[in-house]
Coordinates of C-alpha atoms in Angstrom, one line a residue:
X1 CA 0.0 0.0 0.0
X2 CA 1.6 3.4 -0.9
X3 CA 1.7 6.3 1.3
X4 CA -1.2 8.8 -0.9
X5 CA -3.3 5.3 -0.6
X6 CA -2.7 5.3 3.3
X7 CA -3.1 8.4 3.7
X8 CA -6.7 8.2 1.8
X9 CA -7.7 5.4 4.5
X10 CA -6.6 7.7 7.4
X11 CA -8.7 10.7 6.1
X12 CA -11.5 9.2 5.0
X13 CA -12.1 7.6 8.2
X14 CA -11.6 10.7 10.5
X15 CA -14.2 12.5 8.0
X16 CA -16.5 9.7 8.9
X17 CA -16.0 10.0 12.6
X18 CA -16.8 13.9 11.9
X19 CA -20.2 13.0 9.7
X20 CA -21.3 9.6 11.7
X21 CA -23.9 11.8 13.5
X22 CA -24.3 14.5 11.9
X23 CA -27.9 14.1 9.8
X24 CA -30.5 13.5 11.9
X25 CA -32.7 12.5 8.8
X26 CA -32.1 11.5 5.4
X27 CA -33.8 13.1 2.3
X28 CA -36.3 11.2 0.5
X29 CA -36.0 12.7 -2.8
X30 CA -38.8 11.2 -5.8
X31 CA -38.1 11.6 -9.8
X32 CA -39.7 15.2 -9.3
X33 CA -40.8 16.6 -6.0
X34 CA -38.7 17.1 -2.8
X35 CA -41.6 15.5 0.2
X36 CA -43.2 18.9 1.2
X37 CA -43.3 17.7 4.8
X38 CA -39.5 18.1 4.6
X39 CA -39.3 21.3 3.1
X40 CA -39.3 23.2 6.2
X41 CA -36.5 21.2 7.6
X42 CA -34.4 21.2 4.8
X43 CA -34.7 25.2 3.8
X44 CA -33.1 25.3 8.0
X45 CA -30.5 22.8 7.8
X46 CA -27.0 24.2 7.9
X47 CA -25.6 21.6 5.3
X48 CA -28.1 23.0 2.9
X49 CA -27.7 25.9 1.5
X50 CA -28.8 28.5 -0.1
X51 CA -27.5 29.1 -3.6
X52 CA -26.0 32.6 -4.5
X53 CA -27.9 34.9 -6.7
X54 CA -25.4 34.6 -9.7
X55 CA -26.4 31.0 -10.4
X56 CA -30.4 31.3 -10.9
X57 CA -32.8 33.9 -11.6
X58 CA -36.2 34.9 -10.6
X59 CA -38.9 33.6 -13.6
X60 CA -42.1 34.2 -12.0
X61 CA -42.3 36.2 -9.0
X62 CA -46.3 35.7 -8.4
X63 CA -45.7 32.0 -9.1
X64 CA -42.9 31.5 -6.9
X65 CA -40.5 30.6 -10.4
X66 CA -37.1 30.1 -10.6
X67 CA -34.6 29.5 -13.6
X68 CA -31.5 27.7 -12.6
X69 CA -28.1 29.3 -14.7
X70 CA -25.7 26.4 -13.5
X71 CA -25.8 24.8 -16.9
X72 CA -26.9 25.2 -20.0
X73 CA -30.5 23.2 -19.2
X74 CA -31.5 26.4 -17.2
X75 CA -34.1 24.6 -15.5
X76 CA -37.3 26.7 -14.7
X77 CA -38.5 25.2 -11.2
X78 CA -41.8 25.3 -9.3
X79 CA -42.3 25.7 -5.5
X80 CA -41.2 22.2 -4.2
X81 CA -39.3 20.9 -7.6
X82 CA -35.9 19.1 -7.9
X83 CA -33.8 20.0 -11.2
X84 CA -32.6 17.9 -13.7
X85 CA -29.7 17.2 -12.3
X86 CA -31.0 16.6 -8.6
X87 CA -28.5 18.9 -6.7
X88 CA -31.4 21.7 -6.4
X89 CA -34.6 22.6 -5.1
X90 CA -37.3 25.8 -5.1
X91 CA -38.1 26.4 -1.9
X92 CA -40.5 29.7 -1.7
X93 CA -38.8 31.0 -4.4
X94 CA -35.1 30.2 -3.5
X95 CA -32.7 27.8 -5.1
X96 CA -31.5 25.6 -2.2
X97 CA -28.1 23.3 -2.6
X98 CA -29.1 20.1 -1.4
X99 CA -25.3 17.8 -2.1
X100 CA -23.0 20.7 -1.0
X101 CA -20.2 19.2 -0.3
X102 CA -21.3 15.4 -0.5
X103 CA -18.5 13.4 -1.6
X104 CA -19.4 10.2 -3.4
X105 CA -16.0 8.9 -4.1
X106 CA -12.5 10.0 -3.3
X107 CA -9.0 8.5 -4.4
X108 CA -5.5 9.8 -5.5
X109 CA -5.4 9.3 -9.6
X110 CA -2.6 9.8 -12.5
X111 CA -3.2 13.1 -14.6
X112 CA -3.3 10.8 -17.5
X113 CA -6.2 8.6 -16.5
X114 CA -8.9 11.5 -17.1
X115 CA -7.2 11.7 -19.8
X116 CA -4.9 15.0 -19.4
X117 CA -1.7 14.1 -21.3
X118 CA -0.3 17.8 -21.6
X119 CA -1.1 18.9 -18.2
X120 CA 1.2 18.6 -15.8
X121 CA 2.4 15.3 -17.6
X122 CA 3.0 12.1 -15.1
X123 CA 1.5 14.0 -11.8
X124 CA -0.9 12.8 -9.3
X125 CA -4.4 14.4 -8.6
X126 CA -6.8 13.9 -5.8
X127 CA -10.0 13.0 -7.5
X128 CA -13.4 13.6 -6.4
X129 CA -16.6 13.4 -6.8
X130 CA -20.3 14.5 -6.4
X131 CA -23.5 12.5 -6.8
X132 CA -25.8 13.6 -10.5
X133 CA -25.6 14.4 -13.6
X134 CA -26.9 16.8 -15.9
X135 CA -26.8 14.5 -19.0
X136 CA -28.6 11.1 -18.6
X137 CA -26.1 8.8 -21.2
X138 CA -27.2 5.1 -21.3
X139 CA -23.3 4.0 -21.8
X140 CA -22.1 5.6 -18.2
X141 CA -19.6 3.9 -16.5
X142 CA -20.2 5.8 -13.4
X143 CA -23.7 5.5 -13.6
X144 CA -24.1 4.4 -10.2
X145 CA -22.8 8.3 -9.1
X146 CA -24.0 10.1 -12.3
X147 CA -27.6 8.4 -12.6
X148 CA -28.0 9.0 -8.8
X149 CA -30.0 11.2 -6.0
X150 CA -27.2 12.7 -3.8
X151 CA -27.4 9.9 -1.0
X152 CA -26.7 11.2 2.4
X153 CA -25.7 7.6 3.8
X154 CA -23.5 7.0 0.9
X155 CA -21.6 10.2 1.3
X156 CA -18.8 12.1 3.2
X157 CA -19.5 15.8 3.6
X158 CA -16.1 17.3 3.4
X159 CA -15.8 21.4 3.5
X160 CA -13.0 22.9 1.1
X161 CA -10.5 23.4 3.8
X162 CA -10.7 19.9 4.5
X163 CA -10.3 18.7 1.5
X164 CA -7.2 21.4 0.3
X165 CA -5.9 20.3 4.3
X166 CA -5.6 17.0 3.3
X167 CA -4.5 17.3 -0.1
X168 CA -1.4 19.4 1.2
X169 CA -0.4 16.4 3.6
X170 CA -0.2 13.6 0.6
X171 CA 1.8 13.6 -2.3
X172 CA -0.5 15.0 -4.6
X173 CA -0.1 17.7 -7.3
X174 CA -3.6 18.6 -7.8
X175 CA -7.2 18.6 -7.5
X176 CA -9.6 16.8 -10.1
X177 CA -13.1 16.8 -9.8
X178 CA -14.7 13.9 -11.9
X179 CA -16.5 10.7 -11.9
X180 CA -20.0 12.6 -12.0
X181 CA -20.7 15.6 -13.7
X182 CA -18.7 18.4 -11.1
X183 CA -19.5 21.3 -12.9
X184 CA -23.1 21.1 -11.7
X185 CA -21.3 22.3 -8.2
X186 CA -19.7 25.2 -8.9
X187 CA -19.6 26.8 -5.3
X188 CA -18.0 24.3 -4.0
X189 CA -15.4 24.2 -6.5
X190 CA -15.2 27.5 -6.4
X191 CA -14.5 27.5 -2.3
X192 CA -12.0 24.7 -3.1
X193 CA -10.2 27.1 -5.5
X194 CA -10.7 30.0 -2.9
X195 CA -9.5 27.5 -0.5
X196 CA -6.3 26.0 -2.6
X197 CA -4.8 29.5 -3.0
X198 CA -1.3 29.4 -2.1
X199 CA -1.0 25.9 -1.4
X200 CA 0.9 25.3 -5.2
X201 CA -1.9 22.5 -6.0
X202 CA -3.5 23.1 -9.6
X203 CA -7.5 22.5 -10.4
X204 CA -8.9 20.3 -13.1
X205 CA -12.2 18.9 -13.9
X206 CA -13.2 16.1 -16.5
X207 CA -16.8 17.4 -17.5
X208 CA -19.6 16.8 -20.5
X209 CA -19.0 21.0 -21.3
X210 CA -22.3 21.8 -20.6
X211 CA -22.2 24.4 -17.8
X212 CA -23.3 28.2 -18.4
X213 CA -20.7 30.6 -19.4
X214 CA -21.0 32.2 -15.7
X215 CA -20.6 28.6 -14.6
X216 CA -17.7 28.9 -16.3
X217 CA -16.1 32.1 -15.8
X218 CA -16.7 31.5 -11.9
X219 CA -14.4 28.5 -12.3
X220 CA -12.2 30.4 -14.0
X221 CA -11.7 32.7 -11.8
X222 CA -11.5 30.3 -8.8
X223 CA -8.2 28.7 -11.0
X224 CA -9.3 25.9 -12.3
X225 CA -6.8 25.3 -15.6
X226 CA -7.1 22.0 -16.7
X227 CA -10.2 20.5 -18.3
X228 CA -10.6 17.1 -19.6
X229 CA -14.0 17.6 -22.2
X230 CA -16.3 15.4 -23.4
X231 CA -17.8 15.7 -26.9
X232 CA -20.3 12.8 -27.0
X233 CA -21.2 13.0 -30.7
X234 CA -22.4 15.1 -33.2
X235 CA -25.7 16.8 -33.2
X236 CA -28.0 13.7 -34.0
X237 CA -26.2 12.0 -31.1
X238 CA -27.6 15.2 -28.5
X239 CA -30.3 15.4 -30.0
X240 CA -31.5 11.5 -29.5
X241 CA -29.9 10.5 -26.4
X242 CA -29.4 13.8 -24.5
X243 CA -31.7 16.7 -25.6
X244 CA -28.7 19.3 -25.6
X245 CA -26.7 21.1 -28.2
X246 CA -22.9 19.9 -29.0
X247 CA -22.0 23.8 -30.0
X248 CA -22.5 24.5 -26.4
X249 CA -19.4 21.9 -25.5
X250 CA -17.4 23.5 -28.4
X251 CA -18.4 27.1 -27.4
X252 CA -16.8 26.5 -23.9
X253 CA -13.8 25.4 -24.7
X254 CA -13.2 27.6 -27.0
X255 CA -14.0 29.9 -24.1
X256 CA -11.6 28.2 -22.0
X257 CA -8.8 28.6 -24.3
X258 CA -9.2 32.5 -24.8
X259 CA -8.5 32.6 -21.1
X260 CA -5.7 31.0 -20.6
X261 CA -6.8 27.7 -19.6
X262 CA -5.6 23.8 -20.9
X263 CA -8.5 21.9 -22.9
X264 CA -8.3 18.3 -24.0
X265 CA -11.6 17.1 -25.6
X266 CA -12.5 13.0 -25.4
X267 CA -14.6 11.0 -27.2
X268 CA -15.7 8.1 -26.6
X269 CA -16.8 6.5 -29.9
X270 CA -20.0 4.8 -28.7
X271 CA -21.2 2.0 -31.6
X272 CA -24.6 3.0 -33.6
X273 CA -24.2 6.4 -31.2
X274 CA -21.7 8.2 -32.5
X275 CA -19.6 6.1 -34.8
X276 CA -20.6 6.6 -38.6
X277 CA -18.6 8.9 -41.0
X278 CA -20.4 12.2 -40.7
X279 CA -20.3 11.7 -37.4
X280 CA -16.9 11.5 -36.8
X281 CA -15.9 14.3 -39.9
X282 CA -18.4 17.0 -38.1
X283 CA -16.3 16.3 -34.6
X284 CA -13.2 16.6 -35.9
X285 CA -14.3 19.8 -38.3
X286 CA -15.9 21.4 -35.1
X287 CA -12.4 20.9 -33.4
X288 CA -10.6 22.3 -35.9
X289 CA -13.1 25.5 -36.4
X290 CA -13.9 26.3 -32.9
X291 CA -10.3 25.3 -31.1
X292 CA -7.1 25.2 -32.5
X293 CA -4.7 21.9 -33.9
X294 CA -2.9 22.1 -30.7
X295 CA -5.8 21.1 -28.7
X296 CA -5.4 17.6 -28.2
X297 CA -8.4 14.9 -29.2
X298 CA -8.6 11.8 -27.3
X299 CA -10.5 8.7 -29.2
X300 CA -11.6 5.9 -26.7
X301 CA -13.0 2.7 -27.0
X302 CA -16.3 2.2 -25.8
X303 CA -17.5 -1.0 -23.9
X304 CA -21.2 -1.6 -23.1
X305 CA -21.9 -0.3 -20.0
X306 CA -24.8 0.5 -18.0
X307 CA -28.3 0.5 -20.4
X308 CA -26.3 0.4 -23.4
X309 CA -25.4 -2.9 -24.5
X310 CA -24.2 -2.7 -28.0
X311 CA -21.0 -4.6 -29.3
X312 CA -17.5 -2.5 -28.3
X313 CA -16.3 -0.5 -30.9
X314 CA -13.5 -1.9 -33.5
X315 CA -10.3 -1.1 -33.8
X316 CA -10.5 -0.5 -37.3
X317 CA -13.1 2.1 -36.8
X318 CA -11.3 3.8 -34.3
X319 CA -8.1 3.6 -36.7
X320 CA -10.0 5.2 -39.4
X321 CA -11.0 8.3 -36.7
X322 CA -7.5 8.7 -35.7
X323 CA -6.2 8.8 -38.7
X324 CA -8.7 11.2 -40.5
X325 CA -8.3 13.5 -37.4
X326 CA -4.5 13.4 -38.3
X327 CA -4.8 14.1 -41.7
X328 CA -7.4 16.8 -40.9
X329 CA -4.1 18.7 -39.3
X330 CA -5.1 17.8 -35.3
X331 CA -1.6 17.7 -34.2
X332 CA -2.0 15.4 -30.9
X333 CA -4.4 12.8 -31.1
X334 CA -4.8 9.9 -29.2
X335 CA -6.4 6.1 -28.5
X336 CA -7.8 5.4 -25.0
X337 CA -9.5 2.1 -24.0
X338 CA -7.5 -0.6 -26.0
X339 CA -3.6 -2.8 -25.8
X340 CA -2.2 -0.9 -28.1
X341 CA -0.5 1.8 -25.7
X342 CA 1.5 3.1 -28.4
X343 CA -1.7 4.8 -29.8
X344 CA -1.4 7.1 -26.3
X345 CA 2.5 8.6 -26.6
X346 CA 3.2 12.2 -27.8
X347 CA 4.9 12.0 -31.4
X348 CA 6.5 15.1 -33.0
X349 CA 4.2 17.0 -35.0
X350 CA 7.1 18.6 -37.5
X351 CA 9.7 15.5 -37.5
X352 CA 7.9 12.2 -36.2
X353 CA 10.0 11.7 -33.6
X354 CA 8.8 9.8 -30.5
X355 CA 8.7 12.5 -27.6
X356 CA 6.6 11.3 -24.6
X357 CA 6.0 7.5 -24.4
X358 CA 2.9 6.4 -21.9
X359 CA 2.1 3.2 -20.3
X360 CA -0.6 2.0 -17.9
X361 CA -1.5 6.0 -17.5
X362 CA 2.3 7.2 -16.5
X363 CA 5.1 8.8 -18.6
X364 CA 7.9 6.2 -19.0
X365 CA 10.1 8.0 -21.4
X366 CA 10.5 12.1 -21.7
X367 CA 12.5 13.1 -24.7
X368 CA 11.6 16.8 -25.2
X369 CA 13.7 19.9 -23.8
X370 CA 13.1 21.9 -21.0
X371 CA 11.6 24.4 -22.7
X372 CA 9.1 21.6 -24.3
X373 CA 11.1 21.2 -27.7
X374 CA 11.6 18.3 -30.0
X375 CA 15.4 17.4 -29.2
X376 CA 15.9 16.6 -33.3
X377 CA 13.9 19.8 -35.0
X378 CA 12.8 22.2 -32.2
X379 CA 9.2 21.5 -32.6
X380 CA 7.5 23.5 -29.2
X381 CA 5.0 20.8 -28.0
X382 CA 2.1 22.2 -26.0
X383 CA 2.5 21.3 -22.2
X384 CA 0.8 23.5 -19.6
X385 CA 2.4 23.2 -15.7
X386 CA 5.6 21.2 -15.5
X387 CA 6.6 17.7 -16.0
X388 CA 6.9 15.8 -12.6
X389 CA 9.9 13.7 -13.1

């Protein structure tokens, strides 16, 4: 057992110590409708709170309406009603954090297993996670967090402090927010970030892309950098499975870029979901026309999972992606999900050469300068933070 991994064990069982008796109730939550018996004791309860101005809107004051501005779903929400992606509630006319701070799932991770393979290449980032989702994909993996109520017994409610505390004692890097969809929290990231300053660890998220531009900025400006983004098809493939609009995804990177942040989109190539030829042509165009051919794309294998029980995709299908996202000028392009690890090391754009050679998610060979250059031709690959050696 390594010292991050005993270290996990220690703190996770004195945040349960803290927690054991801390809820005197748990929340029954149905598809729709927080119990209106409980809404009384809920709008009082310290560990739910009440959702800053900035992130919803008033929609009907004589109705008691509220839009949510989290994400892009915007969710208008009667007295009493959940939102899509269960983390909220009206009450009287108030949006009301009901998972603030709830930790489903918390483990030390490589960089390169989100994937983020020009981000602080071969570090270690303590990965959490949240409970919901505000895309419902049949083919999730983490289904059992993403396609879930936030469960109080299932959870560890850990404040920022606590979390940056322990993070500073282990031999992390970073933070990473993941598994579920994070972004659907952004106050608590945001007192994470708050919370992290000074303490030289760097913020990532792996996230779907859907969250509002103020969603967005707020993270921003908290210091998150790195972001590990999901484009799960082309339009047909929103439009069937998720009712949402894949120029959204592409607008926010974009937006992430213009700032000064580190984008690496992924995606998964889901058989009869995503995988035909104009599919795969209007991803890699939309790359190329909203982001730049430094960005780097990441094609994975998908597996059936979940509700989704179609055959894995083929190699030869995910071949033919790579190599048409290559020839489209994408200068960094990848294959996740399969043996063939030499499909995830960095090769010289300009001169071929092999630069960064990955196995089992860590770097095992570093051949570029310290400056980031191609030792044969000078090449300057894109690498945001440092290498950790």
């Amino acid at each position: 057992m390594n010292y991050a991994t005993l270290n996990t064990i220690m703190f996770l069982e004195s945040i349960f110590l803290e927690n054991k008796c801390r809820y005197k109730y748990n929340i029954i939550l149905n598809d729709k409708m927080v119990i209106s018996s409980m809404l009384e004791n809920i709008a009082s309860d310290p560990f739910f709170r009440k959702v800053s101005e900035k992130f919803y809107r008033i929609y009907r004051i004589d109705k008691k309406l509220i839009q949510c501005l989290i994400c892009e779903r915007r969710c208008v929400l009667a007295d009493g009603l959940m939102g899509f992606c269960w983390n909220y509630v009206n009450i009287n006319g108030k949006l009301y954090n009901l998972a603030y701070g709830m930790i489903s799932a918390l483990e030390p991770r490589p960089i390169e297993i989100k994937p983020l393979f020009h981000y602080y290449p071969n570090s270690i980032a303590l990965t959490f996670s949240g409970w919901g989702c505000n895309f419902r994909c049949p083919w999730c993996q983490n289904y059992h967090l993403s396609w879930s109520k936030p469960l109080v017994e299932a959870s560890l409610i850990i404040e920022p402090d606590k979390l940056i505390e322990y993070a500073v004692k282990t031999d992390v890097h970073g933070l990473c927010a993941s598994f579920n969809e994070p972004t659907i929290q952004p106050e608590y990231l945001v007192d994470i970030g708050l919370a992290s300053r000074g303490k030289n660890l760097y913020l990532t998220v792996v996230t779907n892309g859907y969250m509002s531009l103020n969603t967005l900025k707020s993270l921003l400006e908290a210091g998150y950098t790195g972001f590990s983004i999901d484009i799960k098809g082309c339009p047909e493939t929103y439009r069937k499975y998720l009712s949402a609009d894949p120029t959204i995804v592409f607008r926010n990177a974009k937006y992430i870029l213009d700032n000064g942040g580190h984008v690496e989109m992924v995606y998964l190539m889901v058989t009869k979901a995503n995988d035909w030829g104009e599919c795969i042509e209007w991803i890699i165009d939309n790359h190329i026309k909203y982001l730049d051919e430094d960005t780097p794309l990441h094609i994975n294998k998908y597996y059936p999972a979940f509700k989704y029980r179609e055959e894995p995709t083929s190699f030869s299908k995910l071949l033919s992606a790579y190599n048409k996202a290559r020839k489209a000028g994408i200068k960094y392009v990848y294959i996740g999900n399969i043996i063939q690890e030499e499909y995830q090391d960095t090769i010289c754009p300009k001169c071929g050469k092999k630069l960064i050679i990955r196995r089992n998610y860590r770097v095992v060979s570093w051949n570029l300068t310290p400056d980031y250059r191609c030792p044969r031709c000078g090449y300057r690959i894109r690498i945001f933070g440092r290498y950790i050696s």
